[in-house]
Amino acid sequence: VSSPTDPSQRAAQESQREDDVLERIASILARDHIRGGEVHIGDDAAVLLPTVGETLISTDVCVAGVHLDTTLFPIEDLGYKAVVTAFSDIAAMGGRALACVVGVIAPSGGDLDALHHGMAEASQFVNAPIVGGDVTRGRDFAVAVTVLGECAGRGAVLRSGARPGDTLMVTGPLGRAAAGLRRRREGTPLNDELVTAHRRPWPCLAEGVAARDAGAHAMMDLSDGLGIDVHRMADASGVGFALTDIPVAHGATWDEAVSGGEDYELLIATDQPDRLRMIYQDRGLDPLFEIGRVVAQPSLRTLSGSPFVRRGFEHRF
Amino acid sequence: VSSPTDPSQRAAQESQREDDVLERIASILARDHIRGGEVHIGDDAAVLLPTVGETLISTDVCVAGVHLDTTLFPIEDLGYKAVVTAFSDIAAMGGRALACVVGVIAPSGGDLDALHHGMAEASQFVNAPIVGGDVTRGRDFAVAVTVLGECAGRGAVLRSGARPGDTLMVTGPLGRAAAGLRRRREGTPLNDELVTAHRRPWPCLAEGVAARDAGAHAMMDLSDGLGIDVHRMADASGVGFALTDIPVAHGATWDEAVSGGEDYELLIATDQPDRLRMIYQDRGLDPLFEIGRVVAQPSLRTLSGSPFVRRGFEHRF
């Protein structure tokens, strides 16, 4: 817990507001079962059992007004999406989700309960507890979620391992999240299927583990859209690519599929596409989409033979 | 990495600003040596070696204007303090610092380099690398630091273990950080000793490990000031306390020592104070200060026989 230096906040206070708030939040995040020997929310740090294999850790920050239009979506969506976005990075390594901690900035009077309900929902869906957190004041709602995962056995799948000749695959059709956002802007209700795809993305954890088990060479999640993320994989691997086809989700436009982002499907490079497909089928996972090949020449980046330039979201500072 | 939904940010962009920024930040945070088999900044998640003992994880959020007065202090102080504050929670469990990840919110045009230089400095001082991060836009600078630690052998020291009859000790005199802030507000230069104590706190990692090795019953860091934190330990342990003396740092007032916060000294409860003192002496650590005793009656909370009420910083929402 950290302590502000704003003098107006420093005076001795009669009430115990922060501890009260933290207690209520802890009850929202509480789980029925905590593994023996573990200590979750309430101490200086959470205590977890030793990791069995490589430890994975990743952090993601989501800000209201930047990552979520709060005039269109309830604040619990920010919490839900922040947690899923973060666990998607564990999925992208082929890891198992272990736990997460959540740092929250909240404006005065903001609905902390709703935000934490959204985070708790996502944490329950991915079956990884929220074991700690921090709450502080600020002008805008923001959430920083840090996730822990582990890779037993074979190592984590990096984005730098793509090799010439590898087949490039994605775990699902693209553009659903962007299409859902567009529909919501047009006034479509929150429970519309595509709007729900935007509000309640799913991290491809089982798909990531399966790809690792199948010996995939490289993997990453498509958080910023294929139009930029496939370039990032190529950059990291020192290769190029020749795309043949991009699977556009039903109801989405081609542009939404390429540069919409927030789909959290996985991009996989493998020299054993048939093995990968078989393992997905055996495990009851949705079929993969083949989108092209890895080529040796790093500057060669094409779709159907034409140059495929970077396009997608990047922050500007 | 997460992707915004603000439409003005979503358009295809010619420049590659975000990736450029991330590359520059990565070079600021880079370390000469990375342990074999580990992957730090640059992939979806960092890959670390398995933890040997219990895994500790904690997160802290620091916001410019709340945790740092940016009219008085440079922005790198926010980065430095955020990292130290977070590692102080590992110290408070008796853990060893392993690594951290940093989530940053930055306003347009903000000095990201300075902020990250401050974080890198703290990370080098505690000898625990920054292995990952995220940067996003927002109205105010904010940093969320999540730290990983481990406890080999004997378990982590919780704040809930204090027992009646235990001696209460602190690792150093209190109030230096608050005195430094006061002096800075009075116009004292940044390099003044007390101002530096405010800007460059130190997490008591060696002191925490020594207390764990000495079999301390309970421990926590005094981030919010003894006036509130000793109550938190008593609440968690279901006990009361009888304080006899509070060590006030040279140059600090009694009030700054009690409710100033941000000192990051450790509060320790032990039934073997002499053993603890000896271990500290053997390891070349500064001498401990005895401040009182734990008593069985939870409602009995006194200083020199008079009621000692909660006083210190708490956020209000």
Coordinates of N, CA, C and O in Angstrom, one line a residue, chain A residues 1-7 9-10 13 15-19 21 39 42-51 53-61 63 66-69 85 89 92-93 101-105 112 131 133-137 139-140 142 144 146 148 156 158-159 181 185 198 219-221 223-224 232 259-260 262 310 313-317, chain B residues 1-7 9-10 13 15-19 21 39 42-51 53-61 63 66-69 85 89 92-93 101-105 112 131 133-137 139-140 142 144 146 148 156 158-159 181 185 198 219-221 223-224 232 259-260 262 310 313-317:
Chain A
V1 N 0.9 -1.2 0.0 CA 0.0 0.0 0.0 C 0.9 1.2 0.0 O 1.9 1.3 0.7
S2 N 0.5 2.2 -0.8 CA 1.3 3.4 -0.9 C 0.6 4.6 -0.4 O -0.7 4.6 -0.3
S3 N 1.3 5.6 -0.1 CA 0.7 6.7 0.7 C 0.9 8.0 0.0 O 2.0 8.4 -0.4
P4 N -0.2 8.8 -0.2 CA -0.1 10.1 -0.9 C 0.6 11.2 -0.2 O 0.7 11.2 1.0
T5 N 1.0 12.2 -0.9 CA 1.6 13.3 -0.3 C 0.8 14.6 -0.5 O 1.2 15.6 0.0
D6 N -0.4 14.4 -1.0 CA -1.3 15.6 -1.1 C -1.7 16.0 0.3 O -2.3 15.2 1.0
P7 N -1.4 17.2 0.7 CA -1.6 17.6 2.1 C -3.0 17.5 2.5 O -3.3 17.2 3.7
Q9 N -5.0 15.4 1.9 CA -5.4 14.0 2.1 C -4.7 13.4 3.4 O -5.0 12.3 3.8
R10 N -3.8 14.2 3.9 CA -2.9 13.6 4.9 C -3.4 13.8 6.3 O -2.9 13.1 7.2
Q13 N -7.8 11.3 10.0 CA -9.2 11.2 9.6 C -10.0 10.4 10.6 O -9.5 9.3 11.0
S15 N -12.9 8.8 10.1 CA -13.5 7.6 9.6 C -12.4 6.6 9.1 O -11.2 7.0 9.1
Q16 N -12.8 5.4 8.8 CA -11.8 4.4 8.3 C -12.2 4.0 6.9 O -12.3 2.9 6.6
R17 N -12.4 5.0 6.1 CA -13.0 4.8 4.8 C -12.2 3.8 4.0 O -12.8 2.9 3.4
E18 N -10.9 4.0 3.9 CA -10.1 3.1 2.9 C -10.2 1.7 3.4 O -10.5 0.8 2.5
D19 N -10.0 1.4 4.6 CA -10.1 0.0 5.1 C -11.5 -0.6 4.9 O -11.6 -1.7 4.6
V21 N -13.6 0.3 2.5 CA -13.7 0.1 1.1 C -12.9 -1.2 0.7 O -13.4 -2.1 0.0
V39 N -2.0 -17.5 0.8 CA -2.6 -16.3 1.4 C -3.0 -15.3 0.3 O -2.0 -15.0 -0.4
G42 N -5.2 -9.2 1.6 CA -5.3 -8.8 3.0 C -3.9 -8.6 3.7 O -3.9 -7.9 4.7
D43 N -2.9 -9.2 3.2 CA -1.6 -9.0 3.8 C -0.8 -8.0 2.9 O -1.3 -7.5 1.9
D44 N 0.5 -7.8 3.2 CA 1.3 -6.9 2.4 C 1.5 -7.5 1.0 O 1.4 -6.7 0.0
A45 N 1.6 -8.8 0.9 CA 1.7 -9.4 -0.4 C 1.0 -10.8 -0.4 O 0.7 -11.3 0.7
A46 N 0.5 -11.3 -1.5 CA -0.1 -12.6 -1.5 C 1.0 -13.7 -1.5 O 2.1 -13.4 -2.1
V47 N 0.7 -14.8 -0.9 CA 1.6 -15.9 -0.8 C 1.0 -17.1 -1.7 O -0.1 -17.5 -1.4
L48 N 1.7 -17.5 -2.7 CA 1.3 -18.6 -3.6 C 2.2 -19.7 -3.5 O 3.4 -19.6 -3.2
L49 N 1.7 -20.9 -3.8 CA 2.6 -22.1 -3.9 C 3.7 -21.9 -4.9 O 3.5 -21.2 -5.9
P50 N 4.8 -22.6 -4.8 CA 5.9 -22.5 -5.8 C 5.3 -22.9 -7.2 O 4.4 -23.7 -7.3
T51 N 5.9 -22.2 -8.2 CA 5.5 -22.6 -9.6 C 6.2 -23.9 -10.0 O 7.3 -24.2 -9.5
G53 N 6.7 -25.0 -13.2 CA 7.6 -24.8 -14.4 C 7.9 -23.4 -14.5 O 7.9 -22.6 -13.5
E54 N 8.3 -22.9 -15.7 CA 8.6 -21.5 -15.9 C 7.4 -20.7 -15.4 O 6.3 -21.0 -15.6
T55 N 7.8 -19.5 -14.8 CA 6.8 -18.6 -14.3 C 6.6 -17.5 -15.4 O 7.5 -17.0 -16.0
L56 N 5.3 -17.3 -15.8 CA 5.0 -16.2 -16.7 C 4.4 -15.1 -16.0 O 3.6 -15.2 -15.1
I57 N 4.8 -13.9 -16.4 CA 4.2 -12.7 -15.8 C 4.0 -11.6 -16.9 O 4.8 -11.4 -17.7
S58 N 2.8 -10.9 -16.8 CA 2.6 -9.9 -17.8 C 1.6 -8.9 -17.2 O 0.8 -9.2 -16.3
T59 N 1.7 -7.6 -17.6 CA 0.8 -6.6 -17.0 C 0.2 -5.8 -18.2 O 0.8 -5.6 -19.2
D60 N -1.1 -5.4 -17.9 CA -1.8 -4.6 -18.9 C -2.6 -3.5 -18.2 O -3.1 -3.7 -17.1
V61 N -2.6 -2.3 -18.8 CA -3.3 -1.2 -18.2 C -4.5 -0.8 -19.1 O -4.3 -0.7 -20.3
V63 N -7.6 2.1 -19.4 CA -8.1 3.4 -18.9 C -9.4 3.7 -19.5 O -9.7 3.6 -20.7
V66 N -10.2 5.7 -22.8 CA -9.2 5.3 -23.8 C -9.6 3.8 -24.3 O -9.7 3.6 -25.4
H67 N -9.6 2.9 -23.3 CA -9.9 1.5 -23.6 C -11.4 1.2 -23.5 O -11.8 0.1 -23.9
L68 N -12.2 2.1 -22.9 CA -13.6 1.8 -22.8 C -14.3 3.1 -22.9 O -14.0 4.1 -22.1
D69 N -15.3 3.2 -23.8 CA -16.1 4.4 -23.9 C -17.2 4.3 -22.9 O -18.2 3.5 -23.1
T85 N -7.8 -9.4 -21.1 CA -6.7 -8.9 -21.9 C -5.4 -9.4 -21.3 O -4.5 -9.8 -22.0
D89 N -2.4 -12.7 -22.6 CA -0.9 -12.7 -22.8 C -0.3 -14.0 -22.2 O 0.7 -14.5 -22.7
A92 N -1.1 -16.5 -24.9 CA -0.2 -16.4 -26.1 C 1.2 -17.0 -25.9 O 2.0 -17.2 -26.8
M93 N 1.5 -17.4 -24.7 CA 2.8 -18.1 -24.4 C 2.5 -19.6 -24.3 O 3.5 -20.4 -24.1
V101 N -3.2 -10.0 -9.9 CA -3.4 -8.9 -8.9 C -3.9 -7.7 -9.7 O -3.6 -7.5 -10.9
V102 N -4.7 -6.8 -9.1 CA -5.3 -5.7 -9.8 C -5.1 -4.4 -9.1 O -5.3 -4.3 -7.9
G103 N -4.5 -3.5 -9.8 CA -4.3 -2.1 -9.3 C -5.4 -1.2 -9.9 O -5.6 -1.2 -11.1
V104 N -6.1 -0.5 -9.1 CA -7.2 0.3 -9.5 C -7.0 1.8 -9.2 O -6.6 2.1 -8.1
I105 N -7.3 2.6 -10.2 CA -7.4 4.1 -9.9 C -8.9 4.4 -10.1 O -9.5 4.0 -11.1
L112 N -16.8 1.6 -7.5 CA -15.7 0.6 -7.3 C -16.3 -0.9 -7.3 O -15.7 -1.8 -7.7
V131 N -5.6 -12.4 -6.3 CA -5.0 -12.7 -5.0 C -4.5 -11.4 -4.3 O -4.0 -11.5 -3.2
G133 N -4.5 -6.6 -4.5 CA -4.8 -5.4 -5.3 C -4.4 -4.2 -4.5 O -3.9 -4.2 -3.4
D134 N -4.7 -3.1 -5.2 CA -4.5 -1.8 -4.6 C -5.5 -0.9 -5.2 O -5.9 -1.0 -6.4
V135 N -6.0 0.1 -4.4 CA -7.0 1.1 -4.9 C -6.5 2.4 -4.5 O -6.1 2.7 -3.4
T136 N -6.5 3.4 -5.5 CA -6.1 4.7 -5.2 C -7.0 5.7 -5.9 O -7.7 5.3 -6.8
R137 N -6.9 6.9 -5.5 CA -7.7 8.0 -6.1 C -7.1 8.5 -7.4 O -5.8 8.4 -7.5
R139 N -8.2 10.9 -11.4 CA -9.2 11.6 -12.1 C -10.1 10.7 -12.9 O -11.3 10.9 -13.1
D140 N -9.5 9.6 -13.5 CA -10.2 8.7 -14.3 C -10.1 7.3 -13.8 O -9.1 6.9 -13.2
A142 N -9.0 3.6 -14.0 CA -8.0 2.8 -14.7 C -7.8 1.6 -13.9 O -7.9 1.5 -12.7
A144 N -4.9 -1.7 -13.8 CA -3.7 -2.4 -14.2 C -3.8 -3.8 -13.6 O -3.9 -4.0 -12.4
T146 N -2.1 -7.5 -13.5 CA -0.8 -8.3 -13.7 C -1.2 -9.8 -13.5 O -1.8 -10.1 -12.4
L148 N -0.2 -13.9 -13.5 CA 0.8 -15.0 -13.4 C 0.4 -16.2 -14.1 O -0.8 -16.6 -14.0
A156 N 7.8 -22.0 -22.9 CA 6.8 -21.0 -23.4 C 7.0 -20.8 -24.9 O 8.2 -20.8 -25.4
L158 N 7.4 -18.3 -27.8 CA 7.7 -16.9 -28.0 C 7.1 -16.4 -29.3 O 6.8 -17.2 -30.2
R159 N 7.1 -15.1 -29.5 CA 6.7 -14.6 -30.8 C 7.9 -14.6 -31.8 O 7.7 -14.3 -33.0
L181 N -18.3 -3.1 -31.4 CA -18.2 -1.7 -31.0 C -18.9 -0.8 -31.9 O -19.6 0.2 -31.5
R185 N -22.1 1.6 -31.1 CA -22.2 3.1 -31.4 C -23.4 3.4 -32.2 O -23.9 4.6 -32.2
H198 N -17.5 -7.9 -28.0 CA -16.7 -6.8 -27.6 C -16.5 -6.6 -26.1 O -15.4 -6.4 -25.6
M219 N 4.0 -17.8 -31.3 CA 2.6 -17.5 -31.0 C 2.5 -16.2 -30.4 O 3.4 -15.7 -29.7
M220 N 1.4 -15.5 -30.6 CA 1.1 -14.2 -30.0 C -0.4 -14.0 -30.1 O -1.1 -14.6 -30.9
D221 N -1.0 -13.1 -29.2 CA -2.4 -12.8 -29.3 C -2.6 -11.6 -30.2 O -1.7 -10.7 -30.3
S223 N -4.2 -8.7 -30.0 CA -4.9 -7.7 -29.3 C -5.0 -6.4 -30.1 O -6.0 -5.7 -30.0
D224 N -4.0 -6.1 -30.9 CA -4.1 -4.8 -31.7 C -4.5 -5.0 -33.1 O -4.5 -4.1 -33.9
R232 N 4.6 -7.6 -36.1 CA 5.3 -7.7 -34.9 C 6.0 -9.1 -34.7 O 7.1 -9.3 -34.3
S259 N -7.7 -4.6 -38.8 CA -7.2 -3.6 -37.9 C -8.1 -3.2 -36.7 O -7.8 -2.3 -36.0
G260 N -9.1 -4.0 -36.5 CA -10.0 -3.7 -35.4 C -9.4 -3.9 -34.0 O -9.5 -3.2 -33.1
E262 N -8.6 -6.2 -30.5 CA -9.4 -6.7 -29.3 C -10.1 -8.0 -29.5 O -11.0 -8.3 -28.8
R310 N 1.6 -2.3 -42.4 CA 1.1 -2.2 -41.0 C -0.1 -1.3 -40.9 O -0.1 -0.2 -41.4
F313 N -4.1 -0.5 -34.4 CA -4.0 0.5 -33.4 C -2.6 0.6 -32.8 O -2.0 -0.3 -32.4
E314 N -2.0 1.9 -32.7 CA -0.9 2.1 -31.9 C -1.1 3.4 -31.1 O -1.6 4.4 -31.7
H315 N -0.7 3.3 -29.8 CA -0.8 4.6 -29.0 C 0.2 5.6 -29.6 O 1.2 5.3 -30.2
R316 N -0.2 6.8 -29.4 CA 0.8 7.9 -29.7 C 1.0 8.7 -28.4 O 0.1 9.0 -27.6
F317 N 2.3 9.1 -28.3 CA 2.6 9.8 -27.0 C 3.2 11.2 -27.4 O 3.6 11.5 -28.5
Chain B
V1 N -0.6 -6.6 -24.3 CA -0.9 -5.3 -24.8 C -2.4 -5.1 -25.1 O -3.0 -6.0 -25.7
S2 N -3.0 -4.0 -24.7 CA -4.4 -3.9 -24.8 C -4.7 -2.7 -25.8 O -3.8 -1.9 -26.1
S3 N -5.9 -2.7 -26.4 CA -6.1 -1.8 -27.5 C -7.3 -0.9 -27.2 O -8.4 -1.4 -26.8
P4 N -7.2 0.4 -27.4 CA -8.2 1.3 -27.1 C -9.4 1.3 -28.1 O -9.3 0.8 -29.2
T5 N -10.5 1.8 -27.6 CA -11.7 1.9 -28.4 C -12.0 3.3 -28.8 O -13.0 3.5 -29.5
D6 N -11.2 4.2 -28.4 CA -11.4 5.6 -28.8 C -11.3 5.7 -30.3 O -10.2 5.4 -30.8
P7 N -12.4 6.1 -31.0 CA -12.3 6.0 -32.5 C -11.2 6.9 -33.1 O -10.6 6.5 -34.1
Q9 N -8.4 7.3 -32.1 CA -7.1 6.7 -32.0 C -7.0 5.4 -32.8 O -5.9 4.8 -33.0
R10 N -8.1 5.0 -33.4 CA -8.1 3.7 -34.0 C -7.7 3.7 -35.5 O -7.4 2.7 -36.1
Q13 N -2.4 4.3 -38.8 CA -1.5 5.4 -38.6 C -0.2 5.1 -39.4 O 0.3 4.0 -39.5
S15 N 2.8 6.4 -38.9 CA 4.0 6.2 -38.1 C 3.9 5.0 -37.3 O 2.9 4.3 -37.2
Q16 N 5.0 4.6 -36.6 CA 5.0 3.4 -35.7 C 5.4 3.9 -34.4 O 6.2 3.3 -33.7
R17 N 4.7 4.9 -33.9 CA 5.1 5.6 -32.7 C 5.1 4.7 -31.5 O 6.1 4.7 -30.7
E18 N 4.1 3.9 -31.3 CA 4.0 3.1 -30.0 C 5.2 2.1 -30.0 O 5.9 2.0 -29.0
D19 N 5.4 1.4 -31.1 CA 6.5 0.4 -31.1 C 7.9 1.2 -30.9 O 8.8 0.6 -30.2
V21 N 8.3 4.0 -29.2 CA 8.4 4.4 -27.8 C 8.8 3.1 -26.9 O 9.6 3.2 -26.0
V39 N 13.1 -14.8 -20.4 CA 12.8 -13.9 -21.4 C 12.2 -12.7 -20.8 O 11.2 -12.9 -20.0
G42 N 9.5 -7.7 -24.2 CA 9.4 -7.8 -25.6 C 8.4 -8.9 -26.1 O 8.0 -8.8 -27.3
D43 N 8.1 -9.8 -25.3 CA 7.1 -10.8 -25.8 C 5.8 -10.6 -25.1 O 5.6 -9.6 -24.4
D44 N 4.8 -11.5 -25.3 CA 3.5 -11.2 -24.7 C 3.6 -11.2 -23.2 O 2.9 -10.4 -22.5
A45 N 4.4 -12.1 -22.7 CA 4.6 -12.2 -21.2 C 6.1 -12.5 -21.0 O 6.8 -12.9 -21.9
A46 N 6.6 -12.1 -19.8 CA 8.0 -12.5 -19.5 C 8.0 -13.9 -19.0 O 7.0 -14.4 -18.4
V47 N 9.1 -14.6 -19.3 CA 9.3 -16.0 -18.8 C 10.4 -16.0 -17.8 O 11.6 -15.6 -18.1
L48 N 10.1 -16.4 -16.6 CA 11.1 -16.5 -15.5 C 11.3 -17.9 -15.1 O 10.4 -18.8 -15.3
L49 N 12.4 -18.2 -14.4 CA 12.7 -19.6 -13.9 C 11.7 -19.9 -12.8 O 11.1 -19.0 -12.2
P50 N 11.4 -21.2 -12.6 CA 10.5 -21.5 -11.5 C 10.9 -21.0 -10.2 O 12.1 -20.8 -9.9
T51 N 10.0 -20.6 -9.3 CA 10.3 -20.1 -8.0 C 10.7 -21.3 -7.1 O 10.2 -22.4 -7.3
G53 N 10.7 -21.3 -3.6 CA 9.8 -21.5 -2.5 C 8.5 -20.8 -2.8 O 8.1 -20.7 -3.9
E54 N 7.8 -20.4 -1.7 CA 6.5 -19.7 -1.9 C 6.7 -18.5 -2.8 O 7.8 -17.8 -2.7
T55 N 5.8 -18.3 -3.7 CA 5.8 -17.1 -4.6 C 5.1 -16.0 -3.9 O 3.9 -16.2 -3.5
L56 N 5.7 -14.8 -3.9 CA 5.0 -13.6 -3.3 C 4.7 -12.7 -4.5 O 5.5 -12.5 -5.4
I57 N 3.5 -12.1 -4.4 CA 3.1 -11.1 -5.4 C 2.3 -10.0 -4.8 O 1.5 -10.2 -3.9
S58 N 2.6 -8.8 -5.2 CA 1.9 -7.6 -4.7 C 1.9 -6.5 -5.7 O 2.8 -6.4 -6.5
T59 N 0.9 -5.7 -5.7 CA 0.8 -4.6 -6.7 C 0.5 -3.3 -5.9 O -0.2 -3.2 -4.9
D60 N 1.1 -2.2 -6.5 CA 0.9 -0.8 -5.9 C 0.7 0.1 -7.0 O 1.4 0.1 -8.0
V61 N -0.2 1.1 -6.8 CA -0.5 2.1 -7.8 C -0.1 3.5 -7.3 O -0.5 3.8 -6.1
V63 N -0.1 7.6 -8.3 CA -0.6 8.6 -9.3 C 0.0 9.9 -9.1 O 0.1 10.4 -7.9
V66 N -1.4 12.7 -6.6 CA -1.9 12.1 -5.4 C -0.7 11.6 -4.6 O -0.5 12.0 -3.4
H67 N 0.2 10.8 -5.2 CA 1.3 10.2 -4.5 C 2.6 11.1 -4.7 O 3.6 10.8 -4.1
L68 N 2.6 12.0 -5.6 CA 3.7 12.8 -5.9 C 3.3 14.2 -6.3 O 2.5 14.3 -7.3
D69 N 3.7 15.2 -5.6 CA 3.4 16.6 -6.0 C 4.4 17.0 -7.1 O 5.6 17.3 -6.9
T85 N 8.1 1.3 -3.2 CA 6.9 1.0 -2.5 C 6.4 -0.4 -2.6 O 6.1 -1.1 -1.7
D89 N 6.6 -4.3 0.1 CA 5.6 -5.3 0.4 C 6.3 -6.7 0.4 O 5.8 -7.6 1.2
A92 N 8.2 -6.8 3.6 CA 7.3 -7.0 4.8 C 6.9 -8.5 5.0 O 6.3 -8.8 6.0
M93 N 7.1 -9.3 4.0 CA 6.8 -10.8 4.1 C 8.1 -11.5 4.5 O 8.0 -12.7 4.7
V101 N 7.0 -6.0 -12.9 CA 6.5 -5.5 -14.1 C 5.9 -4.1 -13.8 O 5.3 -3.9 -12.7
V102 N 5.9 -3.2 -14.8 CA 5.4 -1.9 -14.6 C 4.4 -1.5 -15.7 O 4.6 -1.6 -16.8
G103 N 3.2 -1.0 -15.2 CA 2.2 -0.5 -16.1 C 2.1 1.0 -15.9 O 2.0 1.5 -14.8
V104 N 2.2 1.7 -17.0 CA 2.3 3.1 -17.0 C 1.2 3.8 -17.8 O 0.8 3.4 -18.9
I105 N 0.6 4.8 -17.2 CA -0.3 5.7 -17.8 C 0.4 7.1 -18.0 O 1.0 7.6 -17.0
L112 N 8.2 10.2 -20.6 CA 8.2 8.7 -20.3 C 9.6 8.3 -20.0 O 9.8 7.4 -19.2
V131 N 10.9 -6.9 -15.8 CA 10.8 -7.9 -16.8 C 9.7 -7.7 -17.8 O 9.6 -8.4 -18.8
G133 N 6.2 -4.7 -19.1 CA 5.5 -3.5 -18.8 C 4.4 -3.2 -19.9 O 4.3 -3.9 -20.9
D134 N 3.7 -2.1 -19.7 CA 2.7 -1.7 -20.6 C 2.6 -0.2 -20.5 O 2.8 0.4 -19.4
V135 N 2.4 0.5 -21.6 CA 2.3 2.0 -21.6 C 1.0 2.3 -22.3 O 0.7 1.8 -23.4
T136 N 0.2 3.2 -21.7 CA -1.0 3.7 -22.3 C -1.2 5.1 -22.1 O -0.6 5.7 -21.2
R137 N -2.1 5.8 -22.8 CA -2.4 7.2 -22.7 C -3.4 7.4 -21.5 O -4.1 6.5 -21.2
R139 N -4.9 10.9 -18.7 CA -4.8 12.4 -18.4 C -3.7 12.7 -17.5 O -3.0 13.7 -17.6
D140 N -3.4 11.8 -16.5 CA -2.3 12.0 -15.5 C -1.3 10.8 -15.6 O -1.7 9.7 -15.8
A142 N 0.6 7.9 -14.1 CA 0.3 6.9 -13.0 C 1.2 5.7 -13.3 O 1.5 5.4 -14.5
A144 N 1.6 1.6 -12.1 CA 1.3 0.4 -11.3 C 2.4 -0.6 -11.4 O 2.8 -1.0 -12.4
T146 N 3.9 -4.2 -10.1 CA 3.7 -5.5 -9.5 C 5.0 -6.2 -9.3 O 5.8 -6.3 -10.2
L148 N 7.3 -9.5 -7.8 CA 7.4 -10.9 -7.5 C 8.5 -11.1 -6.5 O 9.6 -10.5 -6.6
A156 N 6.4 -17.2 4.6 CA 6.3 -15.8 4.7 C 5.8 -15.3 6.0 O 5.0 -16.0 6.6
L158 N 3.4 -13.2 8.0 CA 2.1 -12.5 7.8 C 2.0 -11.4 8.9 O 2.7 -11.3 9.9
R159 N 1.0 -10.5 8.7 CA 0.7 -9.5 9.7 C -0.2 -10.0 10.7 O -0.5 -9.3 11.7
L181 N 9.3 15.9 3.0 CA 8.2 16.6 2.2 C 7.9 18.0 2.7 O 7.8 18.9 1.9
R185 N 8.5 21.5 0.7 CA 7.4 22.5 0.6 C 7.9 23.9 1.0 O 7.4 24.9 0.6
H198 N 12.7 11.4 1.4 CA 11.3 11.3 0.9 C 11.4 10.8 -0.6 O 10.5 10.0 -1.0
M219 N 4.8 -9.3 10.7 CA 5.6 -8.2 10.2 C 4.7 -7.5 9.1 O 3.9 -8.1 8.4
M220 N 5.0 -6.2 9.0 CA 4.4 -5.4 7.9 C 5.2 -4.1 7.7 O 6.0 -3.8 8.6
D221 N 5.0 -3.5 6.6 CA 5.8 -2.2 6.4 C 4.9 -1.0 6.8 O 3.7 -1.1 6.8
S223 N 4.0 1.8 5.5 CA 3.8 2.7 4.4 C 2.8 3.9 4.8 O 3.0 5.0 4.3
D224 N 1.8 3.6 5.6 CA 0.8 4.6 5.9 C 1.1 5.3 7.2 O 0.3 6.1 7.7
R232 N -3.6 -1.9 12.1 CA -3.9 -2.9 11.1 C -3.3 -4.3 11.5 O -3.9 -5.3 11.3
S259 N 2.2 9.7 12.0 CA 1.2 9.6 10.9 C 1.7 10.1 9.5 O 0.9 10.3 8.6
G260 N 3.0 10.3 9.4 CA 3.5 10.8 8.1 C 3.5 9.8 7.0 O 3.1 10.0 5.9
E262 N 5.1 6.7 4.5 CA 6.1 6.6 3.4 C 7.5 6.4 4.0 O 8.5 6.6 3.2
R310 N -6.3 5.5 15.9 CA -5.9 5.4 14.5 C -5.6 6.8 14.0 O -6.5 7.7 14.1
F313 N -2.7 8.2 7.0 CA -3.3 8.4 5.8 C -4.2 7.3 5.4 O -3.9 6.1 5.4
E314 N -5.5 7.6 5.0 CA -6.3 6.7 4.3 C -7.0 7.4 3.2 O -7.5 8.5 3.3
H315 N -7.0 6.7 2.0 CA -7.7 7.2 0.9 C -9.2 7.4 1.2 O -9.7 6.6 2.0
R316 N -9.9 8.3 0.6 CA -11.3 8.4 0.7 C -11.9 8.3 -0.7 O -11.4 8.8 -1.7
F317 N -13.0 7.6 -0.8 CA -13.6 7.4 -2.1 C -15.1 7.9 -2.2 O -15.7 8.1 -1.1

